[in-house]
PDB file of C-alpha atoms in Angstrom:
ATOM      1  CA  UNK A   1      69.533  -6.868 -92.131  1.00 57.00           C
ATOM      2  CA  UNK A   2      73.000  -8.324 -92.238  1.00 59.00           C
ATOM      3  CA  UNK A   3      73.341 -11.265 -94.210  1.00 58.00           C
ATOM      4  CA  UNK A   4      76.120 -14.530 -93.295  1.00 58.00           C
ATOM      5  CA  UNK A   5      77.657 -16.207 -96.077  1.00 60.00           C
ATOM      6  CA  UNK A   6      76.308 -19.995 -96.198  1.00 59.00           C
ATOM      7  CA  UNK A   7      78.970 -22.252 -95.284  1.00 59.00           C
ATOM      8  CA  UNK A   8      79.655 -24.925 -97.935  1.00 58.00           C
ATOM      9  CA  UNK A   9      81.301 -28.252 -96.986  1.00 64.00           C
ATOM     10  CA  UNK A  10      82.237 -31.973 -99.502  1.00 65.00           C
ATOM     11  CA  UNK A  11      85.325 -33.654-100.394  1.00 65.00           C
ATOM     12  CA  UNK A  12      88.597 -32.193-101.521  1.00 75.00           C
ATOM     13  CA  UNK A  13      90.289 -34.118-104.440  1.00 74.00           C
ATOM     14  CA  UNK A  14      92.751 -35.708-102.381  1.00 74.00           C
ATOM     15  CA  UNK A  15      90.126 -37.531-100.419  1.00 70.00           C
ATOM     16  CA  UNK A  16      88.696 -38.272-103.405  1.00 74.00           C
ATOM     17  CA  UNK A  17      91.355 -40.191-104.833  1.00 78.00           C
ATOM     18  CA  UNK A  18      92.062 -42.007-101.481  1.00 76.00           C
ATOM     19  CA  UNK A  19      88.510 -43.272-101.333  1.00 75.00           C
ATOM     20  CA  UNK A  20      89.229 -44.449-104.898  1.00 79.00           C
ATOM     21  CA  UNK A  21      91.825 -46.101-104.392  1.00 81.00           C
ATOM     22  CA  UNK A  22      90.587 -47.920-101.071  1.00 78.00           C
ATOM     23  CA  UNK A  23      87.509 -48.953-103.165  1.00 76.00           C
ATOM     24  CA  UNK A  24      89.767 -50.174-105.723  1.00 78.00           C
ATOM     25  CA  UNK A  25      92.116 -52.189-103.318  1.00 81.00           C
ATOM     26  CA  UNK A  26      88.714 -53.551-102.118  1.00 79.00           C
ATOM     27  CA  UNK A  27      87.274 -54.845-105.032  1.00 78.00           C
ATOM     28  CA  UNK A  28      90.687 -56.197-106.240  1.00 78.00           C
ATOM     29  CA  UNK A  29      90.796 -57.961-102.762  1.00 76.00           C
ATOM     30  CA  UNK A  30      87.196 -59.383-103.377  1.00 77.00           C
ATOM     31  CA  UNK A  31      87.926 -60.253-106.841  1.00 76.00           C
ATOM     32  CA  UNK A  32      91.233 -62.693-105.960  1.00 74.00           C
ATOM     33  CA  UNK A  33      88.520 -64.021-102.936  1.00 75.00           C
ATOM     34  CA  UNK A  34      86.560 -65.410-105.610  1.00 70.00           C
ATOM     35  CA  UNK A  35      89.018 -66.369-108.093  1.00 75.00           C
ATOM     36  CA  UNK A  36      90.674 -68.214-105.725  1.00 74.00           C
ATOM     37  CA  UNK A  37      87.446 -70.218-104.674  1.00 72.00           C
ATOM     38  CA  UNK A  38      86.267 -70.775-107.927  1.00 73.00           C
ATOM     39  CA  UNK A  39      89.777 -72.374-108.857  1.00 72.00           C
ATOM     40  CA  UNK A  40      89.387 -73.897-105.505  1.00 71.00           C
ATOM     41  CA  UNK A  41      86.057 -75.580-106.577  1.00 72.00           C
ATOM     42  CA  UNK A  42      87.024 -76.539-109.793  1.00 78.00           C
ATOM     43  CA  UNK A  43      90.109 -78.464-108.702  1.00 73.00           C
ATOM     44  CA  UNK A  44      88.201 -80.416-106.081  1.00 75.00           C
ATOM     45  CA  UNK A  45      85.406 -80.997-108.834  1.00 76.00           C
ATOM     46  CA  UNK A  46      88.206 -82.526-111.182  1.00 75.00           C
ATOM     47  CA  UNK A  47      89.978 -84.429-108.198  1.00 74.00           C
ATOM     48  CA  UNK A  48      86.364 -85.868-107.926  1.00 77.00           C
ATOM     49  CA  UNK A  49      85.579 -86.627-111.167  1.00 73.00           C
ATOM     50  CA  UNK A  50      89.173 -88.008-111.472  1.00 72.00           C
ATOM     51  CA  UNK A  51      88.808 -90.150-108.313  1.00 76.00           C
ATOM     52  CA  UNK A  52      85.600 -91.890-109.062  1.00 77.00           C
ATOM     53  CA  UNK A  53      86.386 -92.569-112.852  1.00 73.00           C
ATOM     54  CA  UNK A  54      89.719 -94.316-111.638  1.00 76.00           C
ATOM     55  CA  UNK A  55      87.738 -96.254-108.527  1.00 81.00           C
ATOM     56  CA  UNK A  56      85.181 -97.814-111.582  1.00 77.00           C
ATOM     57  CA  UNK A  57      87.863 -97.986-113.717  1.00 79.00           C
ATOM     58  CA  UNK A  58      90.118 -99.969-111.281  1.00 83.00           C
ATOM     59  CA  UNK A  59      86.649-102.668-110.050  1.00 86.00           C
ATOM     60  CA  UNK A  60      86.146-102.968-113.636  1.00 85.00           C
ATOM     61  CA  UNK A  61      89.282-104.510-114.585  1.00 90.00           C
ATOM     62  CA  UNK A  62      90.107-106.373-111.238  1.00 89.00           C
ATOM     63  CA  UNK A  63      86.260-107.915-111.902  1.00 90.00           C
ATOM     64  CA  UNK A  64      87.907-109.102-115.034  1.00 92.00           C
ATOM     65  CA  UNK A  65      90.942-110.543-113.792  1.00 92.00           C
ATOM     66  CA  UNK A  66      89.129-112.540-111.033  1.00 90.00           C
ATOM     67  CA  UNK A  67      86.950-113.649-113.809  1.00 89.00           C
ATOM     68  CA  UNK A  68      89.858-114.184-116.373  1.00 90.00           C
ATOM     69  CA  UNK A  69      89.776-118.261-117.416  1.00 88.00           C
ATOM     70  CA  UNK A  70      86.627-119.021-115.719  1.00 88.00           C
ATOM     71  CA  UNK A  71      83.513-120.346-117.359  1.00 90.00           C
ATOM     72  CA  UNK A  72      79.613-119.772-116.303  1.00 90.00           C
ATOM     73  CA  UNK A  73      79.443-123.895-115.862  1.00 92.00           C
ATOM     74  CA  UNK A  74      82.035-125.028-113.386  1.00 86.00           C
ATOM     75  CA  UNK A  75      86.174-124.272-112.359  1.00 78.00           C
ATOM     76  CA  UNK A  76      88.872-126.209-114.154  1.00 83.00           C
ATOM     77  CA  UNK A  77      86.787-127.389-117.619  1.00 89.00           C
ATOM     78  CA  UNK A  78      88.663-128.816-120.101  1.00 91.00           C
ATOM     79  CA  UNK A  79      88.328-126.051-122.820  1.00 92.00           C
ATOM     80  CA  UNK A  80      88.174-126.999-127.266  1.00 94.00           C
ATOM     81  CA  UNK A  81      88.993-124.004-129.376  1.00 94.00           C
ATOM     82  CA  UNK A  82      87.566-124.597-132.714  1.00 95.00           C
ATOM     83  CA  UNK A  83      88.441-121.165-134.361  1.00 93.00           C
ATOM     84  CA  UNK A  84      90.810-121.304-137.156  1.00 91.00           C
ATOM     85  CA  UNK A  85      94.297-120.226-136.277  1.00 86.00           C
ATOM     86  CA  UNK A  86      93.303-119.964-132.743  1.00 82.00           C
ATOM     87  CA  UNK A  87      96.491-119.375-131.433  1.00 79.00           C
ATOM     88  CA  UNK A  88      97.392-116.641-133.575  1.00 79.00           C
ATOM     89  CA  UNK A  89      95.111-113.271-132.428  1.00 81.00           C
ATOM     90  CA  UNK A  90      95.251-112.660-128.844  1.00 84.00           C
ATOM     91  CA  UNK A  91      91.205-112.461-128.410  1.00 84.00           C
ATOM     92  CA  UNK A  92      91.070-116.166-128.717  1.00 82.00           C
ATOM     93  CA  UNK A  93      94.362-117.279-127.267  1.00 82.00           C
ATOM     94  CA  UNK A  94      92.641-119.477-124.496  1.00 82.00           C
ATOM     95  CA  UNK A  95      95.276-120.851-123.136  1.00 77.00           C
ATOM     96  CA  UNK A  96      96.904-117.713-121.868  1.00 80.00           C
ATOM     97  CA  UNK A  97      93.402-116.293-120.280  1.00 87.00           C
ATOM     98  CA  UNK A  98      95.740-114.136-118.222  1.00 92.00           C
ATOM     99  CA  UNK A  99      98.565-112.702-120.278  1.00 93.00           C
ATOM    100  CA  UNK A 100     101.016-109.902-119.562  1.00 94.00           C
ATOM    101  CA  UNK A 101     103.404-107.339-121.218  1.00 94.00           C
ATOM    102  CA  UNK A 102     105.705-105.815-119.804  1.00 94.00           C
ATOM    103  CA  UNK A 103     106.763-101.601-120.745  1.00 89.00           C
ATOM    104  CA  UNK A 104     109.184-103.094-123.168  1.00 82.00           C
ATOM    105  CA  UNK A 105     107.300-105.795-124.559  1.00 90.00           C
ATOM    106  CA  UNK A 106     104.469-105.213-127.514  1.00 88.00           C
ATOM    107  CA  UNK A 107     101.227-107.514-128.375  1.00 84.00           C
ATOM    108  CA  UNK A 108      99.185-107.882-131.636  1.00 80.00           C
ATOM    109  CA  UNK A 109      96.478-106.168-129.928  1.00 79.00           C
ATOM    110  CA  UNK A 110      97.588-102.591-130.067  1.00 89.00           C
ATOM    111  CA  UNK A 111     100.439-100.998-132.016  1.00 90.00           C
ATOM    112  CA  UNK A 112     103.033 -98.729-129.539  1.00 91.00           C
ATOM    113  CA  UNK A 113     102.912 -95.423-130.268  1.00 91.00           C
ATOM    114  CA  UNK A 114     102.109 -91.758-130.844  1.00 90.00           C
ATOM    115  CA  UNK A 115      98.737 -91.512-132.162  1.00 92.00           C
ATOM    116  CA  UNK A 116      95.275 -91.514-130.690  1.00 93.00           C
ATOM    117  CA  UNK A 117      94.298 -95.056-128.856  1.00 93.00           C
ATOM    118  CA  UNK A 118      97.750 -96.594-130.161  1.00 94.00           C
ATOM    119  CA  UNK A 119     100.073 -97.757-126.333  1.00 94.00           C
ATOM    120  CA  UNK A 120     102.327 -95.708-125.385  1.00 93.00           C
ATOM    121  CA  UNK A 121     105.947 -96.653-124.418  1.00 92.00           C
ATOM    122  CA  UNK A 122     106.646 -97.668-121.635  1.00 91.00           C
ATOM    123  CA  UNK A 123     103.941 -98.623-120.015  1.00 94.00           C
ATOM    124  CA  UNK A 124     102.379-102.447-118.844  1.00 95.00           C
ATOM    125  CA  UNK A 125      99.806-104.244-120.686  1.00 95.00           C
ATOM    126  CA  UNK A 126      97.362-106.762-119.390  1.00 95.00           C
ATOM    127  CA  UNK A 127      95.014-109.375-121.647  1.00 93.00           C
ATOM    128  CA  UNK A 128      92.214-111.113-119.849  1.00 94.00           C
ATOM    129  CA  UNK A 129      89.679-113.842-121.584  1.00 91.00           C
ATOM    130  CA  UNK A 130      87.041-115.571-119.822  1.00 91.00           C
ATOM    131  CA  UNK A 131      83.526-116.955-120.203  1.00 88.00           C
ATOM    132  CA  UNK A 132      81.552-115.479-118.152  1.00 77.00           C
ATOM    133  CA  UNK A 133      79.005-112.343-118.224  1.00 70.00           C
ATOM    134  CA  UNK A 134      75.748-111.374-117.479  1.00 66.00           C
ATOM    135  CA  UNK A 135      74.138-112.367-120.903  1.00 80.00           C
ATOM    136  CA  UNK A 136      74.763-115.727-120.007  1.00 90.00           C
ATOM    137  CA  UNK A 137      72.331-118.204-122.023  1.00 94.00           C
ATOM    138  CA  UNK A 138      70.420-121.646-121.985  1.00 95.00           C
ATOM    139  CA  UNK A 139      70.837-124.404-124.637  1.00 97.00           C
ATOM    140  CA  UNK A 140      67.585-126.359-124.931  1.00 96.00           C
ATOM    141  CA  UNK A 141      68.781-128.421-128.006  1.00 97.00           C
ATOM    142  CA  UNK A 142      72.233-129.036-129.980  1.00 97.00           C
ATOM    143  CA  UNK A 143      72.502-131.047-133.568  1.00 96.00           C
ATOM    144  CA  UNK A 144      75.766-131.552-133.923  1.00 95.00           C
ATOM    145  CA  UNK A 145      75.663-132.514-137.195  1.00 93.00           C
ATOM    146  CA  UNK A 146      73.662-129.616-138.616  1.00 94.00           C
ATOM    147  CA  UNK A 147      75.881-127.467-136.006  1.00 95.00           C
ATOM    148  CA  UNK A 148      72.894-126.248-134.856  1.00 96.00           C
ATOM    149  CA  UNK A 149      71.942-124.493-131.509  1.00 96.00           C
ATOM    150  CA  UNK A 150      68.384-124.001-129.942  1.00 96.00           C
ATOM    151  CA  UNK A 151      68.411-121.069-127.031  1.00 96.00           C
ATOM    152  CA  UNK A 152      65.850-120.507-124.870  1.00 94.00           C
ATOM    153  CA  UNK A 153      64.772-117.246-126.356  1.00 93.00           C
ATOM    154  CA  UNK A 154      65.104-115.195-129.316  1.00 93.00           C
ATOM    155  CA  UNK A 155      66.290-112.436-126.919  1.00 92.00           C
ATOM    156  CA  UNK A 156      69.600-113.838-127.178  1.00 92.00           C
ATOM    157  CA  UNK A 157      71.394-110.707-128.869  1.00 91.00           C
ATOM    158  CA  UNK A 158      73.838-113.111-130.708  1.00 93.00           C
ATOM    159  CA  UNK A 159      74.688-111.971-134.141  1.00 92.00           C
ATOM    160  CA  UNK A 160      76.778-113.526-136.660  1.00 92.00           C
ATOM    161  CA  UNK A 161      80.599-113.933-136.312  1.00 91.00           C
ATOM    162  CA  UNK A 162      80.533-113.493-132.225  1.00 92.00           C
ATOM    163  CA  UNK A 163      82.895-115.655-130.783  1.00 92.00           C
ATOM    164  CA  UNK A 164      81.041-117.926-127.823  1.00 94.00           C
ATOM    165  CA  UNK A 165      81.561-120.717-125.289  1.00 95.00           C
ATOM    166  CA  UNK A 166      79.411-123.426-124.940  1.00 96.00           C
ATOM    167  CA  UNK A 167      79.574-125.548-121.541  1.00 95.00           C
ATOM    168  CA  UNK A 168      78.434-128.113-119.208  1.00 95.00           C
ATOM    169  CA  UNK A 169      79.928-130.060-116.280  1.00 92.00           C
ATOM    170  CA  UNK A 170      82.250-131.515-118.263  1.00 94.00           C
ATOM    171  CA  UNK A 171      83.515-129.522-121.151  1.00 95.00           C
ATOM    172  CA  UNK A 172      83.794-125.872-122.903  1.00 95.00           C
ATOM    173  CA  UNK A 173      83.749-125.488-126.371  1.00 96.00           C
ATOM    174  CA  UNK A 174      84.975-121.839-127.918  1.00 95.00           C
ATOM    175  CA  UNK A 175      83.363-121.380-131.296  1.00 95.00           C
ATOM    176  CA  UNK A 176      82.456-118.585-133.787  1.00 94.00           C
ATOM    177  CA  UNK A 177      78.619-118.175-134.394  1.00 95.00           C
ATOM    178  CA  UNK A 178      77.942-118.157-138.722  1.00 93.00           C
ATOM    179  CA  UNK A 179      74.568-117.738-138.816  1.00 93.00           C
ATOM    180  CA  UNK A 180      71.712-115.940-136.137  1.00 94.00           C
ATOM    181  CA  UNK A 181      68.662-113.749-136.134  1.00 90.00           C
ATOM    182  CA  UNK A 182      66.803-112.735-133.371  1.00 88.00           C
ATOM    183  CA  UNK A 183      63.663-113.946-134.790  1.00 91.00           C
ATOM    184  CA  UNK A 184      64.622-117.433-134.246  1.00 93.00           C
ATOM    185  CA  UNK A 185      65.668-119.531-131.194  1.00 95.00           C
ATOM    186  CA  UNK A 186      68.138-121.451-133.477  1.00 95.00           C
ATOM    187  CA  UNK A 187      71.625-120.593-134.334  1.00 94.00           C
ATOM    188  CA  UNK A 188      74.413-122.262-136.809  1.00 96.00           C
ATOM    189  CA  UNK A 189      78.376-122.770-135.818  1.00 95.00           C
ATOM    190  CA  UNK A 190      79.226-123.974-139.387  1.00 94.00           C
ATOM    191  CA  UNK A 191      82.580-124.175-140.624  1.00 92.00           C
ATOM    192  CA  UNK A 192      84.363-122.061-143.100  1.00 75.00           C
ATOM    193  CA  UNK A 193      82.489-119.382-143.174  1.00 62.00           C
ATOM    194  CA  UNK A 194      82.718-115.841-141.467  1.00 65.00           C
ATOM    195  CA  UNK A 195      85.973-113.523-140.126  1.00 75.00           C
ATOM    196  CA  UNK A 196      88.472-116.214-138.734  1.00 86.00           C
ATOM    197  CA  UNK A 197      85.708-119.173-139.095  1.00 91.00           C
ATOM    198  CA  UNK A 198      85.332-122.600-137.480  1.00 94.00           C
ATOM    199  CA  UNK A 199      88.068-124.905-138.301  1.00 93.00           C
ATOM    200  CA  UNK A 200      85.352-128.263-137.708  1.00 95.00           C
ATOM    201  CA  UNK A 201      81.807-128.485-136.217  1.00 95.00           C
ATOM    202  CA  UNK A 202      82.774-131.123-134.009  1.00 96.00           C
ATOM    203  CA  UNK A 203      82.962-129.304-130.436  1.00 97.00           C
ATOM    204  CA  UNK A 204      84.634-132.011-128.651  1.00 96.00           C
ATOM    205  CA  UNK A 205      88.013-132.635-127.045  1.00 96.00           C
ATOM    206  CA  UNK A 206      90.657-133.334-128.700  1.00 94.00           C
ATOM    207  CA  UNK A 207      90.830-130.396-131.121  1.00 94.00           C
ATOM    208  CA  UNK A 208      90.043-132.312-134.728  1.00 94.00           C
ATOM    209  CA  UNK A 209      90.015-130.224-137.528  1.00 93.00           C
ATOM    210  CA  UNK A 210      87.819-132.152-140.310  1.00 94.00           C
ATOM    211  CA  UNK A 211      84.546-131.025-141.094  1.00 93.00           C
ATOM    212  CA  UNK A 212      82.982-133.362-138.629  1.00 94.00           C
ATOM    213  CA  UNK A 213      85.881-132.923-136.494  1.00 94.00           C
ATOM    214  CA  UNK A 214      85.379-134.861-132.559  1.00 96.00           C
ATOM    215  CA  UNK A 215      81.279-134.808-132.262  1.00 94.00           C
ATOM    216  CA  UNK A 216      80.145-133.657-129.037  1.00 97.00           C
ATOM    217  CA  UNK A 217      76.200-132.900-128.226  1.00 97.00           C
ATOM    218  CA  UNK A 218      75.405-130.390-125.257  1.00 97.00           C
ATOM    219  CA  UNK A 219      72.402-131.920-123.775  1.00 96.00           C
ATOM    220  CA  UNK A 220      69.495-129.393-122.569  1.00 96.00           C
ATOM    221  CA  UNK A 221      70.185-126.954-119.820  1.00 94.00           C
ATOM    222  CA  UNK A 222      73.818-126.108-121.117  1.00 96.00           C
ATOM    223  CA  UNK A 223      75.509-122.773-121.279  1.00 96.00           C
ATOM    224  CA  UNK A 224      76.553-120.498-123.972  1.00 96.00           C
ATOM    225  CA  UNK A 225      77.754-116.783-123.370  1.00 94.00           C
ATOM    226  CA  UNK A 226      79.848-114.535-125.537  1.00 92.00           C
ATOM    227  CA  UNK A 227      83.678-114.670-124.935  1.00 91.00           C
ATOM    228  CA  UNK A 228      84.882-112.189-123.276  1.00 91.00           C
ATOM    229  CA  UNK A 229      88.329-111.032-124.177  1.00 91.00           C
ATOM    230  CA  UNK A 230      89.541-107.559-123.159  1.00 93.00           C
ATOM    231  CA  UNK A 231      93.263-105.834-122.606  1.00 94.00           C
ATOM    232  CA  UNK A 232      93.614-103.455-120.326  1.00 95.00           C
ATOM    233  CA  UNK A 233      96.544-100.320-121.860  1.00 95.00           C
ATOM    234  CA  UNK A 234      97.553 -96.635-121.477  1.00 95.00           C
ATOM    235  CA  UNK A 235      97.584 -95.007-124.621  1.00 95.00           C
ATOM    236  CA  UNK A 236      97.038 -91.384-126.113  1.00 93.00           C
ATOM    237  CA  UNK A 237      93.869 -89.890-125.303  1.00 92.00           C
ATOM    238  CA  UNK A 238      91.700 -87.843-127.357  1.00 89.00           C
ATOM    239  CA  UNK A 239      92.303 -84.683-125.927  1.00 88.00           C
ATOM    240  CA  UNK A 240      95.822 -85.897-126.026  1.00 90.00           C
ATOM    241  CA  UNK A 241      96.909 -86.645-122.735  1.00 90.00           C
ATOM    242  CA  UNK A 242      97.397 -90.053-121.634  1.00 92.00           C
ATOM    243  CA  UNK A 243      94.357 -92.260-120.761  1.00 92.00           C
ATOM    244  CA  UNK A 244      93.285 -95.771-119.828  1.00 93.00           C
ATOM    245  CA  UNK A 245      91.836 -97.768-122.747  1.00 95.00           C
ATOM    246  CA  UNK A 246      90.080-101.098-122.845  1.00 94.00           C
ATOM    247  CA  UNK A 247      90.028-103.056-125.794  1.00 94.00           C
ATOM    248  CA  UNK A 248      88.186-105.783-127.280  1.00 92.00           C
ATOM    249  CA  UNK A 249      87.999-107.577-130.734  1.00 87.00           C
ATOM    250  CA  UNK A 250      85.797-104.588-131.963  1.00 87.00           C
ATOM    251  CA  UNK A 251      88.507-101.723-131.206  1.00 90.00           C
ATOM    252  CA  UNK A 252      89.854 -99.718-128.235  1.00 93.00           C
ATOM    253  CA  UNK A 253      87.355 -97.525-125.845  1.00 93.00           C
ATOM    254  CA  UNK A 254      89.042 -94.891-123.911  1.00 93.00           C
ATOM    255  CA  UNK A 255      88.480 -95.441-120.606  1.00 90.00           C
ATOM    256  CA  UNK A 256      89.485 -92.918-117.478  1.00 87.00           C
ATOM    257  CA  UNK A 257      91.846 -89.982-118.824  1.00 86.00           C
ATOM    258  CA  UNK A 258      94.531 -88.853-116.694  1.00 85.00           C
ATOM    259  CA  UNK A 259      96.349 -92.120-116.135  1.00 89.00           C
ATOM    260  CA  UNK A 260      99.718 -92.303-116.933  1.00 90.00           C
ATOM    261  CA  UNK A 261     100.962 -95.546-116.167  1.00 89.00           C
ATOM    262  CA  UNK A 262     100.206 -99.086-115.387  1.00 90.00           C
ATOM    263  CA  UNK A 263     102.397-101.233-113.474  1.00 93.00           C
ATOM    264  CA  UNK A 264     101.490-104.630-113.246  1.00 95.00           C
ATOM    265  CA  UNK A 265     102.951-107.904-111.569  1.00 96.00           C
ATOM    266  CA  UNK A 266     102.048-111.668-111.292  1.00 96.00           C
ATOM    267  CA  UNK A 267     102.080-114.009-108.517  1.00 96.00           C
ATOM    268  CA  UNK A 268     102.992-117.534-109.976  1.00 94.00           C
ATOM    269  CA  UNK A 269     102.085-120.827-107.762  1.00 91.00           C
ATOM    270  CA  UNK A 270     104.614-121.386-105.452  1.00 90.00           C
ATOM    271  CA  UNK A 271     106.554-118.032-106.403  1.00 92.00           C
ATOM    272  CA  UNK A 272     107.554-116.080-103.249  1.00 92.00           C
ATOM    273  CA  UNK A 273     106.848-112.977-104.754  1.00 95.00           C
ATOM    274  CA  UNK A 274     105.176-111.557-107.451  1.00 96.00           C
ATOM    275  CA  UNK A 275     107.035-110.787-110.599  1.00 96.00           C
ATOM    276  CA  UNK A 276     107.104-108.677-113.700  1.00 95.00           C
ATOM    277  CA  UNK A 277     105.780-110.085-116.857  1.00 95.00           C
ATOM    278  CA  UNK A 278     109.157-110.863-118.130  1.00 94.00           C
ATOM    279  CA  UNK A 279     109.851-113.612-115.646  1.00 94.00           C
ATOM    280  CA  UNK A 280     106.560-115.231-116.218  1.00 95.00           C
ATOM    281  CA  UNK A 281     107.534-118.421-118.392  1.00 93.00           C
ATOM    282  CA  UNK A 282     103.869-120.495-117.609  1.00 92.00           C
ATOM    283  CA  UNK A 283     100.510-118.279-117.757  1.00 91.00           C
ATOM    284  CA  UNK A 284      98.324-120.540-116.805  1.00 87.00           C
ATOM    285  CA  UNK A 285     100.398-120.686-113.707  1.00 91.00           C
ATOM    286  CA  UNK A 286      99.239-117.309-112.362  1.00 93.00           C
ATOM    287  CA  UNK A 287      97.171-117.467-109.629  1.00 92.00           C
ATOM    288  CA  UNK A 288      97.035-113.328-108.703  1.00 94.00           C
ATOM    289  CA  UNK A 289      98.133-109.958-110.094  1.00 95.00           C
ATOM    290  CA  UNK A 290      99.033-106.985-108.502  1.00 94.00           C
ATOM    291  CA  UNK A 291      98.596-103.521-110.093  1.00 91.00           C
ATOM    292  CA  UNK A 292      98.739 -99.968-109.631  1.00 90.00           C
ATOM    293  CA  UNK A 293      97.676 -97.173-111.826  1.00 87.00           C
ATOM    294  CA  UNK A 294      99.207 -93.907-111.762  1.00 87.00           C
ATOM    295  CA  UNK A 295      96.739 -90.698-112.607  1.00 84.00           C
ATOM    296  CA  UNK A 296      98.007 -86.952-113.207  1.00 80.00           C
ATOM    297  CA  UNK A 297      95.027 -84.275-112.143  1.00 69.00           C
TER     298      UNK A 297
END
């Protein structure tokens, strides 16, 4: 019997290398697909992330410039600020509850500069003080002459050396706090005593600074909340970029990262036009403020 060679057949090297290389060209292809949507991704995840912390950011601090020289009581009190030196640290400075700087111009606040928290050149400033917040509380008693407050809980998370207002319908007194515990109702505004300290007991208007001072009693059903004093900067940021801070009499919190700049301007009564903080000669006379915040992704 005659016997046929079996016929083999497969791939030559040449299409071997072709399919290789197709494969290759492939996967590369597949490979930019999904680097490009995972950059994709990423970016919109930071552009989110960016977004909303600027949007809370930005309510946060215009909530605290409509708020800036109000009181929990009523609009237009006659305010008494008892605090020694009073005038001379910006936290406490009630007269100028709105307060600007401009990029040139530098506050006691915060030192321009280069390291972490400190402002950086260049940039606008804003301070804000007002007496209002949500931990508002009610007086049941006052002894002026012991300087003595009676709350109507212990709950009151006063401690000593917090700087408060007191009000009614026809004052507000701004005081530092020398003595509380939140096992008792009762808390002390003594003079003397404490950081910065009371310059009289007296809470009433005018401004006397004996130790009696101008007695005034808040009668039941008062108000007394912490003062809230805040200024809004850009400064370095810990991962050293610039960032938003807010600080308060404690220290500087770093707020949104990203933002580069604050410009701010003020609307004076009867102004035409709002104005840089330069041109601002009377601070009580602002009635809005404009501002704009500038964010790199």
């Amino acid at each position: 019997m005659k016997s046929f060679p079996i016929k083999q057949s497969g791939f030559t090297l040449v299409e071997l290398m072709v399919a290789m290389t197709l494969g290759l060209i492939l996967s590369a292809a597949m490979v930019g697909v999904f680097t490009t949507n995972q950059t994709a991704v990423r970016t919109t995840d930071e552009l989110s992330r960016m977004q909303e912390s600027i949007r809370l950011s930005f309510e946060f601090m215009a909530r605290e410039i409509r708020e800036a020289g109000s009181t929990v009581c009523a609009k237009n009190l006659s305010v008494v600020n008892v605090l020694n030196n009073a005038d001379t640290v910006w936290w406490s400075t009630w007269g100028d509850a709105v307060r600007g700087y401009d990029a040139s111009q530098a506050f006691s606040g915060v030192a321009i500069g280069d390291s972490v928290s400190e402002r950086l050149a260049g940039t606008d400033a804003i301070q804000l003080l007002s007496g209002s917040g949500m931990d508002t509380l009610t007086i049941v008693d006052h002894v002026p002459s012991s300087a003595q407050f009676k709350l109507n809980t212990t709950a009151h998370g006063i401690v000593d050396d917090d700087i408060v207002m007191a009000c009614d319908y026809s004052q507000a007194s701004i005081f530092q706090i020398t003595n509380a515990s939140d096992a008792s109702e009762t808390m002390v505004h003594n003079t003397g005593t404490g950081s910065v300290g009371n310059c009289t007991k007296g809470l009433g208007i005018p401004r006397n600074c004996t130790t009696n001072g101008t007695p005034y009693e808040y009668s039941p059903h008062s108000q007394l909340v912490r003062l809230n004093a805040t200024a809004w900067y850009v400064g370095l940021g810990s991962n050293g970029r610039p960032s938003l801070y807010r600080a308060t009499r404690s220290g500087a919190q770093e707020i949104a990262p990203g933002v580069t700049s604050l410009d701010i301007q003020y609307l004076v009564a009867d102004a035409a036009d709002y104005v840089d903080a330069t041109a601002v000669v009377d601070w009580g006379s602002v009635i809005a403020v404009r501002l704009q915040i500038t964010v790199e992704s």
